[in-house]
PDB file of C-alpha atoms in Angstrom:
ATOM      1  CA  UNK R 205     -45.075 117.670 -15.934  1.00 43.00           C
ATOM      2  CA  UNK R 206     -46.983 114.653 -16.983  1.00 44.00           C
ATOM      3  CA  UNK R 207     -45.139 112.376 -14.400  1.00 46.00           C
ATOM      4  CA  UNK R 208     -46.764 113.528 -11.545  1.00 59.00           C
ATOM      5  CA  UNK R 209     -50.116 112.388 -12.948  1.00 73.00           C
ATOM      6  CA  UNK R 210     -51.921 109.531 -11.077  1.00 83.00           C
ATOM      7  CA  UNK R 211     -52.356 106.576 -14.077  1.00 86.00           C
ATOM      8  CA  UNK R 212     -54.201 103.975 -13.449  1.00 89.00           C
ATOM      9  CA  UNK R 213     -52.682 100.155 -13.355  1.00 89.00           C
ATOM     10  CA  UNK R 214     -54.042  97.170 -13.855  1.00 91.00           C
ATOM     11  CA  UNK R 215     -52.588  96.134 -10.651  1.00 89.00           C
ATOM     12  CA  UNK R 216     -55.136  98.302  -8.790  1.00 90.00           C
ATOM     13  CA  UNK R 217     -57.822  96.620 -10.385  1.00 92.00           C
ATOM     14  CA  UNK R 218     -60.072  94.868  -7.579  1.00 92.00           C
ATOM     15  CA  UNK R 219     -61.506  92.433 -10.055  1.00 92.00           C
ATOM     16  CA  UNK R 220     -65.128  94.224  -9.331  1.00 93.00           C
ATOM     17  CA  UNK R 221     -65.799  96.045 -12.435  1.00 94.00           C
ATOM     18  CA  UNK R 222     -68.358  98.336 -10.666  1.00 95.00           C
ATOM     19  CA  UNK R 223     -65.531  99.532  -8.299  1.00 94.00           C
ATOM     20  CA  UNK R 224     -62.535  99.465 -10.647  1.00 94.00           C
ATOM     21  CA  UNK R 225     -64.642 102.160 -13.006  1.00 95.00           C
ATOM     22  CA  UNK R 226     -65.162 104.412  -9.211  1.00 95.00           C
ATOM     23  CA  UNK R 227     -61.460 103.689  -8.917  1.00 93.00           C
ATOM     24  CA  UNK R 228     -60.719 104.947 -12.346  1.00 94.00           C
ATOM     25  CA  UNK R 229     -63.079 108.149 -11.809  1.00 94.00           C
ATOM     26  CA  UNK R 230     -61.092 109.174  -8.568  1.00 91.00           C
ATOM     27  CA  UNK R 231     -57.870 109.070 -10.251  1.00 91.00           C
ATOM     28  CA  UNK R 232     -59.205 111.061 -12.945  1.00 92.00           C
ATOM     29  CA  UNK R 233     -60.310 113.864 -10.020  1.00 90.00           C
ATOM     30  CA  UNK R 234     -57.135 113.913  -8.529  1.00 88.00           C
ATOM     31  CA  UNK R 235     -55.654 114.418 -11.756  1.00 90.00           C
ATOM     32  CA  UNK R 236     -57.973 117.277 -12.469  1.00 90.00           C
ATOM     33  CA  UNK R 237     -57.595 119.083  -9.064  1.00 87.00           C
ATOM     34  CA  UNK R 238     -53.394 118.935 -10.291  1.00 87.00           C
ATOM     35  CA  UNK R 239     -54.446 120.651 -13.776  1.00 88.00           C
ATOM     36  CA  UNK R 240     -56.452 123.100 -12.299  1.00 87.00           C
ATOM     37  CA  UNK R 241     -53.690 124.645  -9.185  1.00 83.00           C
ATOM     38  CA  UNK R 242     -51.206 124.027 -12.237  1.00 85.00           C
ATOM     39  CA  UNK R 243     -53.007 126.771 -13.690  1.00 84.00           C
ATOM     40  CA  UNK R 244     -54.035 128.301 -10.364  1.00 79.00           C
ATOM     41  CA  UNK R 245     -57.507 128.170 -11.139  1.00 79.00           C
ATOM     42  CA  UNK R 246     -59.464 128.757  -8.299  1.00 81.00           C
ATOM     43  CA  UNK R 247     -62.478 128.447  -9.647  1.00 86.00           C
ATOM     44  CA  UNK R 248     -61.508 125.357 -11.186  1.00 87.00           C
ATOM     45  CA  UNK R 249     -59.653 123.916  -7.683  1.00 85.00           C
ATOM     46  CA  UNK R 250     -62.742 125.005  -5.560  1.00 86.00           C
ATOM     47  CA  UNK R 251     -65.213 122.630  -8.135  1.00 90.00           C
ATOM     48  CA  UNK R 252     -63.218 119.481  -8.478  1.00 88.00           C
ATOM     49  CA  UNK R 253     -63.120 119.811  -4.463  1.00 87.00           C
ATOM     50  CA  UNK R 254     -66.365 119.810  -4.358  1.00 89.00           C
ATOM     51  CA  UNK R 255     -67.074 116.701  -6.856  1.00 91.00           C
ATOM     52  CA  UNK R 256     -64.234 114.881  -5.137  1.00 88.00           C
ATOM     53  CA  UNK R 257     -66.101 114.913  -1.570  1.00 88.00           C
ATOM     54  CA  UNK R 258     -69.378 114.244  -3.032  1.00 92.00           C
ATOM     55  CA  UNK R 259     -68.068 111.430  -5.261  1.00 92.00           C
ATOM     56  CA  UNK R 260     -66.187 109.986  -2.367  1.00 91.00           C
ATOM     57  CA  UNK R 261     -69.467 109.792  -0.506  1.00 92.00           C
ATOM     58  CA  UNK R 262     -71.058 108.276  -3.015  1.00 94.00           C
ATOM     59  CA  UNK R 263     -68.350 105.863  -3.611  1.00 94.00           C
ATOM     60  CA  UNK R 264     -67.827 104.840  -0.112  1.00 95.00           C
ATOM     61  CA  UNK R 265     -71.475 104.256   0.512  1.00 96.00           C
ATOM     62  CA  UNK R 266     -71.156 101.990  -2.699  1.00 96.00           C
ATOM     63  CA  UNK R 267     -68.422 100.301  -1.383  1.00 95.00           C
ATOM     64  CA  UNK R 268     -69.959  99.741   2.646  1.00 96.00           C
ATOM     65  CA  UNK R 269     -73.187  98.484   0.860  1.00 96.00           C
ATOM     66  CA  UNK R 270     -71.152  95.466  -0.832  1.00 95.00           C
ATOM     67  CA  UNK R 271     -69.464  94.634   2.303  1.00 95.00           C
ATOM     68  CA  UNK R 272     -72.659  95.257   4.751  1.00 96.00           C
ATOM     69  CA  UNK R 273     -73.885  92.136   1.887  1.00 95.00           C
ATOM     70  CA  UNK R 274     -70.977  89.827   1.784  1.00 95.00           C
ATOM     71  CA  UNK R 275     -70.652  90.058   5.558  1.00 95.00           C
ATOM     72  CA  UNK R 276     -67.309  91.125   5.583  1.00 95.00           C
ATOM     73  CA  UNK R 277     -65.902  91.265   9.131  1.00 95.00           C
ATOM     74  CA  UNK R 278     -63.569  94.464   8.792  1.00 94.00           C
ATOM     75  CA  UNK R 279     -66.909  96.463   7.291  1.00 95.00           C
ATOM     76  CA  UNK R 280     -67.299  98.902  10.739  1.00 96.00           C
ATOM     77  CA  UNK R 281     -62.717  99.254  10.265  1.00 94.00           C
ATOM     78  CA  UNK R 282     -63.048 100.200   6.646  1.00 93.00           C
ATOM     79  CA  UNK R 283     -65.948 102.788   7.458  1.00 95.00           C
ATOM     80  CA  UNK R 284     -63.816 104.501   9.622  1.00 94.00           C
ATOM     81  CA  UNK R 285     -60.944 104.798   7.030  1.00 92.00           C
ATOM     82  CA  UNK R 286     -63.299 106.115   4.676  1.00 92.00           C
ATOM     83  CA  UNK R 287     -64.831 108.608   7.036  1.00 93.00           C
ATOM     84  CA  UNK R 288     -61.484 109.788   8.259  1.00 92.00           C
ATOM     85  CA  UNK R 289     -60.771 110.130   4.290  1.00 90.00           C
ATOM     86  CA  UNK R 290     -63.956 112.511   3.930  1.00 89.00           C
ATOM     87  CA  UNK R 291     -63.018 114.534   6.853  1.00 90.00           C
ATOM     88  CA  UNK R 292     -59.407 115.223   5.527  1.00 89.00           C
ATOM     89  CA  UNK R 293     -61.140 116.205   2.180  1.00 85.00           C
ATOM     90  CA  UNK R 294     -63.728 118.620   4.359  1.00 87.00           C
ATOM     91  CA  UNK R 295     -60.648 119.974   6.154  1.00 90.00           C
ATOM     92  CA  UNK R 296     -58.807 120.886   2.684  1.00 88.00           C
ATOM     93  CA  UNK R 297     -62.059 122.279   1.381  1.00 85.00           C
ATOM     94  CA  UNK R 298     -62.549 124.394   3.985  1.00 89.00           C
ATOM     95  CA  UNK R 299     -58.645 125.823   4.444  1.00 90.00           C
ATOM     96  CA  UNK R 300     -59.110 126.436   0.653  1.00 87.00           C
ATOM     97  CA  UNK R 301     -62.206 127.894   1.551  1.00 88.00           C
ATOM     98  CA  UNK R 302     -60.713 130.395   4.308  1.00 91.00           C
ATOM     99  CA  UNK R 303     -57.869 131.582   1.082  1.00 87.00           C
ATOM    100  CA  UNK R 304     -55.460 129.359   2.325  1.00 86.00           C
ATOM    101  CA  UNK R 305     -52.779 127.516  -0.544  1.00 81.00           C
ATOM    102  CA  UNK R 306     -53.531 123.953  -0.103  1.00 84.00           C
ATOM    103  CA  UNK R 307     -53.475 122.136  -3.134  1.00 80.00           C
ATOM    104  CA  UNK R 308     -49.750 120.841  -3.253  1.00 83.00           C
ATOM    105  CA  UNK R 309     -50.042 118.942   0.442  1.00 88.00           C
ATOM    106  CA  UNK R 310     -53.562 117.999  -0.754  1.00 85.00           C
ATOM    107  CA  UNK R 311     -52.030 116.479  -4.149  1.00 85.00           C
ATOM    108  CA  UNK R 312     -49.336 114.355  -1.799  1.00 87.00           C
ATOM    109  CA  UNK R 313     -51.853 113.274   0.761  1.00 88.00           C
ATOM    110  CA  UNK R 314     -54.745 112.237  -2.270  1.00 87.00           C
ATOM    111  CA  UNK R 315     -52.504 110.831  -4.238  1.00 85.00           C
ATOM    112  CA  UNK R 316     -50.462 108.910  -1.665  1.00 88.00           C
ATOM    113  CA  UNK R 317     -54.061 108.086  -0.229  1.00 88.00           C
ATOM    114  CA  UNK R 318     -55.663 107.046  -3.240  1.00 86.00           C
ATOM    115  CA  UNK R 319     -53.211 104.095  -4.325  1.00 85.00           C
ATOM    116  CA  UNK R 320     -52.672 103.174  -0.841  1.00 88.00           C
ATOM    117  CA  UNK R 321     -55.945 102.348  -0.105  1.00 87.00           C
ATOM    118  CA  UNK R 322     -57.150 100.798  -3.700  1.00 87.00           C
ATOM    119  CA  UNK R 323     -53.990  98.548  -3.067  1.00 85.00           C
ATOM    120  CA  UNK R 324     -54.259  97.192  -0.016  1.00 86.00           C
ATOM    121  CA  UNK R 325     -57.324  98.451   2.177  1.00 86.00           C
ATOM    122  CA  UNK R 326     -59.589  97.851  -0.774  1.00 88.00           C
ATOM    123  CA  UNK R 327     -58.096  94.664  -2.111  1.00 86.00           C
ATOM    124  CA  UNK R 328     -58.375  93.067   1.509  1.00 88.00           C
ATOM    125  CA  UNK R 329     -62.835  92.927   0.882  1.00 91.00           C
ATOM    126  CA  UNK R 330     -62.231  92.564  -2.943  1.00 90.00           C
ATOM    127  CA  UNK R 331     -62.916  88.024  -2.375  1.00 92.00           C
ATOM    128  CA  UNK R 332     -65.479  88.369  -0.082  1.00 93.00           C
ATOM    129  CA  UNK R 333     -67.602  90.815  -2.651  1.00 94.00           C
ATOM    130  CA  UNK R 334     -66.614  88.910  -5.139  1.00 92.00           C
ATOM    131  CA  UNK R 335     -67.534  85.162  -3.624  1.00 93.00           C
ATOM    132  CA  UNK R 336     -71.191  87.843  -2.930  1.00 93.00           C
ATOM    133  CA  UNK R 337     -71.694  88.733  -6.022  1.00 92.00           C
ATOM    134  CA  UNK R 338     -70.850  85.391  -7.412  1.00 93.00           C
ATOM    135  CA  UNK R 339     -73.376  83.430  -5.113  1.00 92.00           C
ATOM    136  CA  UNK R 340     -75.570  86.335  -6.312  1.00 91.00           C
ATOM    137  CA  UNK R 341     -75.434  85.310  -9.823  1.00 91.00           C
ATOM    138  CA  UNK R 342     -75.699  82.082  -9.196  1.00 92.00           C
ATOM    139  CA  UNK R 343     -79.045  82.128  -7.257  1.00 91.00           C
ATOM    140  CA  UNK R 344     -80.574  84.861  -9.763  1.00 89.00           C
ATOM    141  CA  UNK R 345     -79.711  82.289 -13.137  1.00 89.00           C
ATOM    142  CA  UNK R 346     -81.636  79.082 -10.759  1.00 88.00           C
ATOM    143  CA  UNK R 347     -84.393  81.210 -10.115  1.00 87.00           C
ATOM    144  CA  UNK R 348     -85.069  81.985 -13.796  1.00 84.00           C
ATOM    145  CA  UNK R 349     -85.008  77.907 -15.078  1.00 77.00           C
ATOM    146  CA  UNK R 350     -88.273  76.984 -15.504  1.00 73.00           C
ATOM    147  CA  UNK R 351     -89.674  74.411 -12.999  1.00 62.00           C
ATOM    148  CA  UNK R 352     -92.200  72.764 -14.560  1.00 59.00           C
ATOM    149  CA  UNK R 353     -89.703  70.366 -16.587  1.00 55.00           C
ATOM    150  CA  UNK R 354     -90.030  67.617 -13.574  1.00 54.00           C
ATOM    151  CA  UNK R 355     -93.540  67.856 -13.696  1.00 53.00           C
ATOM    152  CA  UNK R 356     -94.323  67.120 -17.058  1.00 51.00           C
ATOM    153  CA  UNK R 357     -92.400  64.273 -16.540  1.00 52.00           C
ATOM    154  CA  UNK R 358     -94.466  62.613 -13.938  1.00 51.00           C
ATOM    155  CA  UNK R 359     -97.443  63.657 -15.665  1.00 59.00           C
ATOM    156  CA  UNK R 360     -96.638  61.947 -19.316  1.00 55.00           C
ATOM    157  CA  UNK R 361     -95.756  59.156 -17.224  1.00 55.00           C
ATOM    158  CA  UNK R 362     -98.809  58.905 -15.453  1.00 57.00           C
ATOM    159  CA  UNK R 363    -100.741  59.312 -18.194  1.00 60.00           C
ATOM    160  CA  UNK R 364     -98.874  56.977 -20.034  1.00 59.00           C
ATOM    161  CA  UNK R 365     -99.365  54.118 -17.620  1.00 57.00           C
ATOM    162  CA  UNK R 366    -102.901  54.804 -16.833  1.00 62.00           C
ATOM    163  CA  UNK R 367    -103.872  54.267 -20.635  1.00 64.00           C
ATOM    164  CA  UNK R 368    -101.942  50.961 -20.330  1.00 65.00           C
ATOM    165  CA  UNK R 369    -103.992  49.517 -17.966  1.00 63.00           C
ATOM    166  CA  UNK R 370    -107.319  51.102 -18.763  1.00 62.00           C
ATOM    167  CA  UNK R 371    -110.142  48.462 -19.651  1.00 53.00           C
TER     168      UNK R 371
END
């Protein structure tokens, strides 16, 4: 049943590419972890479990990095969302773990999860990283013009003027 997959919309998008792609990759995981107890591969469910809470980690840290550098005031809120995230993620790992059926409340919850939080949790940081990375770019393309412009100015001046009045 193709419906049930997680697609990815546009209207997600944070409008930071770098995050959109992490976005994109999640979706893809929960999509695989819903192939794989389609098929009730355990092998299968146990792995994309596994990538899914180290890709999380990853992500998040991404994520808290950008807003530890734009300053954003709900950074220490937004960690705790994301670490309550990895612990529900631990907790289905390890029920699956002890031979327990998990993966149709853990589809709901990621999925439900997921969109929730890409809407509306992530969107709410999405200007200040932006108006970051922005003032980034900004300060990296003033440090590469060359300087010396300003310079050469005074100098083909002075020269100029000192010739003039030479003896």
């Amino acid at each position: 049943d193709a419906m049930s997959l997680c697609v990815w919309d546009p209207k997600f998008s944070v409008g930071i590419e770098d995050i959109d792609k992490q976005h994109k990759r999640l979706i893809e995981y929960v999509n695989e972890l819903d192939e794989a107890s389609r098929t009730h591969d355990l092998q299968d469910i146990y792995h994309v479990l596994v990538h899914l809470r180290d890709y999380t980690v990853y992500h998040f840290a991404f994520e808290e990095k950008l807003m530890k550098e734009a300053h954003y005031p709900m950074l220490e809120e937004h960690k705790r969302i994301h670490q309550a995230f990895v612990g529900r993620v631990r907790y289905f790992k390890e029920h699956y773990e002890r031979g327990e059926d998990i993966t149709d409340q853990l589809m709901i919850e990621l999925r439900a999860w997921l969109i929730n939080h890409i809407q509306n949790t992530d969107s709410d940081y999405a200007h200040d990283i932006q108006q970051m990375l922005e003032d980034r770019e900004k300060q990296e393309k003033q440090e590469a013009q060359p300087v010396a412009a300003p310079e050469k100015k005074q100098h083909w001046f002075f020269l100029f003027w000192s010739k003039l009045f030479k003896k």
